[in-house]
Amino acid sequence: MYSKILALRFPKKMVNEPIAATLVKKFDLSFNILKAVIYPRKEGLMVLELSGHRKNFLEGLRYLKKIGVLVEDISHDIKRDDEKCFQCGACTAVCPTGALYIKRPEMEVIFDKDRCSACELCVLACPAWAMQVKFDRSILY
Amino acid sequence: MAKKKIRKTIEDINRKIKLGKVVVATADEMVDIVKKLGPEKAAREIDVVTTGTFSPMCSSGAFINFGHTQPAIKASRVWLNGVPAYAGLAAVDIYIGATEPSEDDPLNRVHPGQFKYGGGHVIHDLVAGRKIDVRAISYGTDCYPNREAKKRISIADVPYAMLLNPRNCYQNYNCAINLSNKTIYTYMGVLKPNAGNANYATSGQLSPLFNDPYYLTMGLGTRIFVGGAKGYIIGPGTQHNPFAERGKNGVPLTSAGTLMVMGNLKEMDPKWIVGASMLGYGCSLAMGIGVPIPILNEDMARYAGVSDEEIFTQIIDYGKDYPKGEAKSLGQVSYADLKGGTVRFKGQDIPTVPISSYFRAVEIAHILKDWIEKGDFLLTNPQELLPTVPLFG
């Protein structure tokens, strides 16, 4: 079983394409959509967790790239500035996936990139502005 | 009180510090020491217990003298990086408060407001050595004719920068939940509807005032750790309330004592004094404070040995009760439960969320321990203790 949270960006001509359905039917992958936005200029962004056999996963990825979808590993886009983070834990109140959690008994606040869905709720909830989500939105414009 | 078997003075302890023979434990370590040895033996062995807390502390600010300008000005209104400072003082003296937002901040007009920059951030930037824009205006006088002045200052340039916080280090604090049906944004952080999370502050057994619940060793002149430097307690903080209900161990069950503290900003470290933004609430300053508790006798050992299981606070609804000014306890929880990750409320396990950094509090207690052991930090006799109440028993 292989699983990864990916950001898919597609140009406006592709918004009508049933991408997720194809991934399920043709490549036997399962998905969990964490975020889906269509921007004013009709370009789309979808964040999903894609799971299945590694071989199928890679083939699915090849399919996406072939049809012109830009695929990014989400963990590259999200950072915690450890200089700024003062380890309070306020972010854990809003994190829906448990990517931000408290390691006990040390009470250390951990950020597990691999579980982050880039919902951005922590960005504002953090008193120290330590969470940075940097989507490269340039391809959308 | 019964006659004490062990009696030490601050002078005795300082003598041991100078000889390198002092024995220091953090308040965390003291819990096990007292459990193992009992208070009397612990008091014989341990001379000082170090505490720590790191948390947004809104009632903070700094007096700054930004230096005279040419021509001279009697500043009547002053902004630091666009954040208004109080200028109703002598010519170039100001007080910058931690919660003052930038003048052009949209506040809560788009709710929840982000409060990206305020007085706390100005103080943080200064301590971090960054340059600050000062703008001052005035009405002009014969001796101070200048009506507007602008300059860029850094902490190194200003003649005087003193942190003076009117209320820090709350002895205990509410555990906040939200019983309304929408998310709310409070000084206790984001609270999800229908008791979705329970937020709490203070570092529990490591927190300064939990280890000396009757304030028997601290007051005006107690030397402490403030923002990474040596500073002082200068009196009771605003809202200091020794009359709060207490448990049998003397520990208050609700918010009680507070401290007014000061310290030289020029000596501080930006790691321990950090600008903070509370979503939908406002700007603040996250402060690191550590107080050494001298173990003068077995009673002080017993107090400093208090554990999270024996410290309690009250669950308060910030959705309806608190904003109405009708806060009432909906249940009592221990800091052991709060730190454990969930509290039981009406048959439901609610995830707990800390607003204070326990991780950093531990670090502070260890830094203070290190300073004392190395002989870099001597204890002081307070000139006047904080107001308190008669002891139990």
XYZ file of C-alpha atoms in Angstrom:
534
model
C 0.000 0.000 0.000
C 1.383 3.327 -1.077
C -0.173 6.633 -0.135
C 0.671 10.243 -0.704
C -0.987 13.637 -0.495
C -0.687 15.397 -3.845
C -1.628 18.759 -5.244
C -2.986 18.542 -8.790
C -3.242 21.675 -10.838
C -5.008 21.701 -14.147
C -5.472 24.287 -16.851
C -8.984 25.502 -17.611
C -9.523 23.238 -20.619
C -9.328 20.271 -18.319
C -11.794 21.229 -15.601
C -14.432 18.965 -17.159
C -12.176 15.896 -17.186
C -13.252 13.106 -14.716
C -9.723 12.637 -13.437
C -10.491 11.039 -10.097
C -12.869 8.514 -11.670
C -10.216 7.492 -14.181
C -7.671 6.999 -11.415
C -10.083 4.655 -9.677
C -11.301 2.693 -12.693
C -8.179 2.391 -14.770
C -5.508 2.313 -12.115
C -7.296 0.768 -9.148
C -6.374 3.643 -6.850
C -8.457 5.094 -4.070
C -8.606 8.761 -3.282
C -9.687 11.159 -0.605
C -10.253 14.726 -1.743
C -9.023 17.178 0.858
C -9.510 20.365 -1.051
C -10.827 21.349 -4.458
C -10.968 24.854 -5.877
C -11.778 26.281 -9.265
C -10.234 29.698 -9.573
C -11.921 32.696 -11.244
C -10.064 32.021 -14.472
C -11.288 28.425 -14.382
C -7.991 26.786 -13.552
C -8.375 24.068 -10.973
C -6.510 22.964 -7.893
C -7.256 19.700 -6.170
C -5.497 18.319 -3.133
C -6.052 14.619 -2.647
C -4.624 11.670 -0.865
C -3.967 8.952 -3.427
C -3.496 5.374 -2.277
C -2.935 1.986 -3.889
C -0.167 -0.352 -5.056
C 3.030 1.500 -5.692
C 3.096 0.290 -9.310
C -0.460 1.528 -9.932
C 0.298 4.746 -8.118
C 3.227 5.476 -10.420
C 1.209 4.559 -13.506
C -1.608 6.830 -12.359
C 0.886 9.590 -11.889
C 2.204 9.040 -15.419
C -1.359 9.285 -16.737
C -1.924 12.582 -14.940
C 1.270 14.069 -16.258
C 0.495 12.842 -19.768
C -2.847 14.622 -19.920
C -1.263 17.840 -18.740
C -1.957 17.902 -15.012
C 0.789 19.406 -12.914
C 1.456 17.133 -9.965
C 3.211 18.293 -6.845
C 4.112 16.548 -3.668
C 2.305 18.720 -1.162
C 4.935 18.378 1.532
C 7.254 20.580 -0.523
C 4.832 23.468 -0.243
C 4.312 23.515 3.491
C 6.877 24.564 5.983
C 7.110 25.347 9.606
C 9.613 28.034 10.483
C 11.162 26.426 13.535
C 12.829 29.693 14.466
C 9.408 31.296 14.812
C 7.453 28.378 16.288
C 7.434 28.699 20.054
C 5.992 25.271 20.685
C 2.707 26.265 22.275
C 0.318 23.862 20.555
C -2.480 26.280 19.576
C -2.330 24.889 16.014
C -3.346 21.422 17.179
C -6.845 22.753 17.886
C -7.550 23.316 14.200
C -5.427 20.744 12.348
C -7.933 18.267 10.869
C -5.481 15.547 9.842
C -3.315 15.348 12.943
C -0.249 16.540 11.026
C 0.327 18.972 13.877
C 0.299 17.084 17.143
C 1.831 17.071 20.595
C 4.389 14.462 21.504
C 3.844 13.454 25.104
C 5.161 13.600 27.765
C 7.717 16.075 26.365
C 4.848 18.293 25.115
C 6.822 19.011 21.969
C 4.733 20.240 19.033
C 5.505 18.087 16.007
C 4.733 18.854 12.375
C 4.418 15.717 10.249
C 4.477 16.993 6.672
C 3.262 13.717 5.247
C -0.073 13.997 7.022
C -0.666 17.636 6.064
C -3.499 18.315 3.626
C -2.577 21.972 3.085
C -5.923 23.205 4.399
C -4.081 26.250 5.768
C -6.162 26.473 8.956
C -3.000 26.493 11.060
C -1.558 29.462 9.185
C -3.915 31.880 10.890
C -4.326 30.005 14.158
C -0.588 30.110 14.857
C 0.186 33.044 17.191
C 3.766 33.176 15.905
C 3.027 33.017 12.136
C 5.320 30.019 11.951
C 3.348 28.023 9.368
C 3.973 28.867 5.751
C 2.010 27.422 2.884
C 3.612 28.384 -0.347
C 1.633 27.095 -3.262
C 3.188 28.055 -6.498
C 0.096 29.683 -7.892
C 1.967 31.074 -10.880
C 0.772 28.337 -13.223
C -2.797 29.392 -12.557
C -2.386 32.834 -14.023
C 2.664 26.776 61.801
C 4.711 24.182 63.558
C 8.335 24.988 64.273
C 10.469 24.222 61.292
C 13.165 21.608 61.485
C 15.080 23.078 58.608
C 15.945 26.720 58.374
C 17.917 28.323 55.604
C 18.263 31.955 54.621
C 18.797 33.506 51.201
C 22.291 34.438 52.467
C 23.035 30.772 53.297
C 21.977 29.745 49.803
C 23.975 32.521 48.143
C 27.051 31.452 50.101
C 26.616 27.946 48.680
C 26.141 29.363 45.165
C 29.413 31.272 45.459
C 31.209 28.163 46.729
C 29.764 26.120 43.882
C 28.027 23.848 46.378
C 24.431 24.802 45.763
C 21.979 22.028 44.886
C 19.331 23.065 42.370
C 16.389 21.089 40.981
C 13.778 22.098 38.445
C 10.172 22.076 39.664
C 9.621 18.965 37.516
C 12.513 17.156 39.175
C 11.359 18.333 42.614
C 8.086 16.415 42.273
C 9.928 13.083 42.315
C 12.481 14.227 44.887
C 9.780 15.154 47.421
C 7.839 11.969 46.670
C 10.953 9.902 47.306
C 12.528 11.716 50.256
C 9.631 13.551 51.854
C 9.639 17.346 52.357
C 12.062 17.425 55.272
C 14.849 15.457 53.634
C 14.202 17.199 50.330
C 14.588 20.576 52.056
C 17.892 19.410 53.533
C 19.176 18.401 50.110
C 17.740 20.936 47.736
C 18.519 24.643 48.043
C 16.686 26.114 45.061
C 13.871 24.957 42.795
C 13.711 26.609 39.382
C 10.413 27.181 37.602
C 9.442 28.360 34.142
C 6.569 29.480 31.982
C 6.284 30.610 28.374
C 2.998 32.026 27.204
C 1.273 34.968 25.569
C 1.069 37.565 28.349
C -0.999 40.476 27.115
C -0.337 42.823 30.000
C 3.191 43.587 28.882
C 4.996 46.562 27.445
C 8.138 48.641 27.508
C 9.272 52.111 28.493
C 11.538 53.511 25.814
C 13.429 56.757 25.657
C 14.130 57.147 21.956
C 16.691 59.929 22.300
C 16.411 63.642 21.611
C 16.064 64.937 18.066
C 17.478 68.034 16.393
C 15.682 70.381 16.683
C 14.270 69.081 19.933
C 10.722 67.729 20.231
C 8.276 67.213 23.058
C 6.605 64.221 21.450
C 2.865 64.197 22.068
C 1.958 61.338 19.738
C 4.388 58.606 18.706
C 4.287 55.581 16.396
C 6.799 52.745 16.281
C 6.603 50.923 12.938
C 3.105 52.373 12.663
C 2.036 51.129 16.094
C 0.889 53.919 18.445
C 2.827 54.244 21.696
C 1.709 56.176 24.766
C 3.495 59.522 24.754
C 1.894 61.314 27.696
C 5.261 61.369 29.457
C 8.368 63.572 29.324
C 9.739 64.777 25.976
C 10.965 61.579 24.311
C 9.725 58.954 26.781
C 7.082 56.504 25.585
C 5.392 53.297 26.654
C 4.659 50.719 23.989
C 1.973 48.228 25.007
C 1.999 44.643 23.723
C -1.617 44.528 22.541
C -1.625 47.828 20.630
C -2.331 47.001 16.984
C -0.750 48.784 14.049
C -2.752 51.964 13.377
C -3.920 50.816 9.937
C -4.831 47.304 11.074
C -8.269 46.264 9.795
C -8.922 44.761 13.259
C -12.007 42.552 13.267
C -13.706 44.265 10.319
C -13.149 41.064 8.409
C -13.717 38.542 11.154
C -11.598 36.842 12.422
C -8.967 39.579 12.190
C -5.346 38.529 11.770
C -3.602 41.198 13.868
C -0.340 40.682 12.069
C 1.680 43.433 13.713
C 1.381 45.218 17.019
C 3.222 46.391 20.109
C 4.422 42.885 20.971
C 5.975 42.594 17.526
C 7.672 45.982 17.906
C 9.240 44.812 21.165
C 10.270 41.523 19.530
C 11.837 43.351 16.568
C 13.751 45.639 18.914
C 15.102 42.737 20.960
C 16.053 40.942 17.729
C 18.189 43.966 16.831
C 16.030 45.086 13.904
C 15.642 48.759 12.986
C 12.379 50.457 13.948
C 10.775 53.535 12.385
C 9.853 56.186 14.927
C 7.459 58.977 14.004
C 6.644 61.657 16.551
C 4.428 64.716 16.306
C 4.034 67.604 18.686
C 2.445 71.021 19.122
C 5.766 72.808 19.588
C 7.005 74.779 22.601
C 9.682 77.414 23.145
C 12.071 74.805 24.489
C 10.969 72.020 22.110
C 10.038 73.744 18.826
C 10.017 70.656 16.578
C 6.543 69.554 15.454
C 7.388 66.391 13.611
C 10.353 64.068 13.769
C 11.193 60.776 12.080
C 14.095 58.521 12.845
C 15.172 54.926 12.627
C 16.300 53.372 15.837
C 17.644 50.054 16.998
C 17.901 48.741 20.531
C 21.585 49.659 20.517
C 20.867 53.313 19.626
C 18.220 54.112 22.206
C 19.398 55.432 25.573
C 16.865 53.367 27.542
C 14.545 50.414 26.889
C 12.974 48.777 29.918
C 10.384 46.043 29.783
C 7.760 46.659 32.450
C 4.867 44.235 32.480
C 1.965 45.122 34.779
C 0.510 41.604 34.887
C 2.364 38.407 34.010
C 2.655 34.864 35.209
C -0.923 34.148 36.255
C -0.877 31.583 39.045
C -3.680 29.567 37.468
C -5.927 30.024 34.488
C -9.259 28.885 33.092
C -9.673 25.878 30.866
C -11.680 27.332 27.964
C -14.374 25.531 25.987
C -17.070 26.765 23.633
C -20.624 25.542 24.137
C -22.091 27.688 21.358
C -22.699 26.240 17.908
C -20.108 28.252 16.010
C -16.320 28.535 16.114
C -15.102 31.412 18.287
C -11.774 33.239 18.353
C -10.559 34.155 21.812
C -7.430 35.093 23.716
C -7.390 31.397 24.614
C -7.082 30.493 20.932
C -9.574 29.051 18.475
C -12.427 27.221 20.208
C -14.504 24.862 18.101
C -18.264 24.651 18.656
C -20.029 22.207 20.956
C -16.981 21.735 23.184
C -14.773 20.651 20.271
C -11.581 21.434 22.144
C -10.513 22.551 25.614
C -7.726 25.146 25.673
C -5.601 25.819 28.711
C -2.583 27.881 29.754
C 0.219 27.787 32.363
C 2.898 25.142 32.666
C 1.272 23.389 35.661
C 3.765 21.940 38.121
C 6.544 23.942 36.470
C 4.751 27.283 36.731
C 6.318 29.809 39.147
C 3.381 30.644 41.408
C 2.159 27.047 41.722
C 5.428 26.280 43.499
C 5.066 29.000 46.110
C 1.279 29.234 46.339
C 1.227 31.699 49.256
C 4.027 33.890 47.828
C 6.227 33.344 50.890
C 9.500 33.921 49.062
C 8.694 36.429 46.350
C 7.971 40.107 46.100
C 9.531 43.450 45.268
C 13.133 42.802 44.323
C 13.084 39.053 43.666
C 15.582 38.407 40.875
C 14.128 36.242 38.098
C 14.562 35.133 34.476
C 12.691 37.511 32.131
C 12.891 37.201 28.364
C 16.291 35.513 28.490
C 17.857 38.049 30.861
C 17.933 38.724 34.574
C 15.019 40.845 35.692
C 12.951 41.463 38.786
C 9.551 41.023 40.307
C 8.542 44.534 41.315
C 5.236 43.824 43.011
C 1.859 42.198 42.648
C 0.465 42.286 39.125
C -2.838 43.952 38.330
C -5.715 41.618 39.296
C -3.450 39.860 41.845
C -6.009 38.064 43.958
C -4.703 35.994 46.857
C -8.280 35.404 48.090
C -9.168 32.868 45.387
C -10.468 29.517 46.607
C -7.648 27.084 47.369
C -7.254 23.355 47.675
C -5.944 21.680 50.839
C -2.403 21.985 49.490
C -2.812 25.773 49.306
C -2.888 25.803 45.504
C -5.602 28.104 44.085
C -8.357 26.412 42.103
C -8.911 29.446 39.866
C -6.823 32.360 38.631
C -5.238 34.036 41.675
C -1.800 35.609 42.062
C -0.012 37.598 39.354
C 3.340 39.363 39.048
C 4.497 42.744 37.885
C 7.943 42.265 36.376
C 10.681 44.319 34.786
C 13.894 43.705 32.903
C 16.327 45.459 30.615
C 15.235 44.896 27.001
C 18.810 45.444 25.839
C 19.894 42.252 27.584
C 17.044 40.047 26.349
C 16.994 37.333 23.706
C 14.344 37.286 20.925
C 13.778 33.580 21.567
C 12.221 34.360 24.928
C 10.187 37.445 24.092
C 8.141 36.962 20.935
C 5.412 38.992 19.222
C 2.166 37.047 18.961
C -1.090 37.340 17.002
C -4.233 35.794 18.451
C -6.624 35.211 15.560
C -9.773 37.293 15.933
C -8.560 38.664 19.266
C -5.504 40.859 18.921
C -1.776 41.284 19.263
C 0.176 40.079 22.245
C 3.633 39.208 23.505
C 4.712 35.674 24.361
C 6.995 35.915 27.376
C 9.387 33.523 29.019
C 9.650 33.901 32.801
C 11.384 31.765 35.394
C 11.390 32.302 39.147
C 13.822 30.622 41.539
C 12.113 29.300 44.666
C 14.487 29.166 47.650
C 13.837 26.045 49.708
C 14.136 27.778 53.063
C 12.388 25.038 55.028
C 10.366 21.835 54.692
C 7.173 23.760 53.913
C 8.740 25.328 50.854
C 9.968 21.882 49.784
C 6.434 20.541 50.088
C 5.001 23.443 48.093
C 7.630 23.144 45.370
C 7.036 19.400 45.187
C 3.476 19.864 43.966
C 2.579 17.727 40.942
C 0.168 18.159 38.029
C -2.205 15.634 39.660
C -2.639 18.006 42.610
C -3.211 21.199 40.617
C -6.702 21.933 39.356
C -8.495 24.505 37.272
C -12.075 25.170 36.186
C -13.730 24.568 32.824
C -15.343 27.811 31.627
C -17.651 28.319 28.642
C -16.276 31.081 26.421
C -19.142 30.681 23.979
C -21.904 32.115 26.150
C -21.044 32.514 29.853
C -17.702 34.315 29.717
C -18.623 37.043 27.206
C -21.743 37.822 29.228
C -19.555 38.289 32.292
C -21.177 35.288 33.928
C -18.293 32.821 33.879
C -19.014 29.844 36.098
C -17.247 26.556 36.648
C -18.627 23.707 34.564
C -16.260 21.225 36.108
C -12.820 20.870 37.631
C -9.872 19.274 35.835
C -6.280 18.563 36.827
C -3.219 19.662 34.890
C -2.297 15.991 34.610
C -5.491 15.454 32.586
C -4.960 18.627 30.572
C -1.408 17.631 29.651
C -2.544 14.069 28.984
C -4.453 15.137 25.884
C -8.139 14.851 26.784
C -10.515 15.925 29.508
C -13.830 14.313 30.354
C -16.774 16.699 30.009
C -20.398 15.573 30.183
C -19.494 12.019 29.275
C -17.395 13.070 26.326
C -13.610 13.142 25.848
C -12.527 16.576 24.654
C -9.065 17.052 23.139
C -6.987 19.560 25.106
C -4.901 22.289 23.492
C -2.146 24.185 25.296
C -1.636 27.893 24.675
C 1.464 28.013 26.886
C 4.577 26.201 25.776
C 5.473 23.542 28.318
C 8.422 22.561 26.123
C 9.925 26.018 26.437
C 9.029 26.290 30.126
C 11.205 23.243 30.763
C 14.031 24.919 28.883
C 13.701 28.064 31.025
C 13.795 26.098 34.281
C 16.970 24.393 33.062
C 18.627 27.659 31.966
C 17.905 29.191 35.367
C 19.233 26.072 37.078
C 22.379 26.315 34.997
C 22.890 30.014 35.830
C 22.562 29.328 39.559
C 24.835 26.293 39.514
C 27.502 28.224 37.621
C 27.332 31.055 40.139
C 26.054 33.562 37.576
C 22.768 34.157 39.345
C 22.408 35.002 43.034
C 19.076 34.992 44.840
C 17.727 38.176 46.392
C 15.708 38.922 49.498
C 12.475 40.621 48.462
C 11.985 43.968 50.193
C 8.244 43.486 50.417
C 6.358 40.239 49.837
C 3.298 39.988 47.637
C -0.080 40.350 49.368
C -1.252 36.957 50.591
C -3.768 35.228 52.862
C -3.304 33.304 56.136
C -1.937 29.818 55.597
C -3.945 26.661 56.142
C -3.122 24.573 59.209
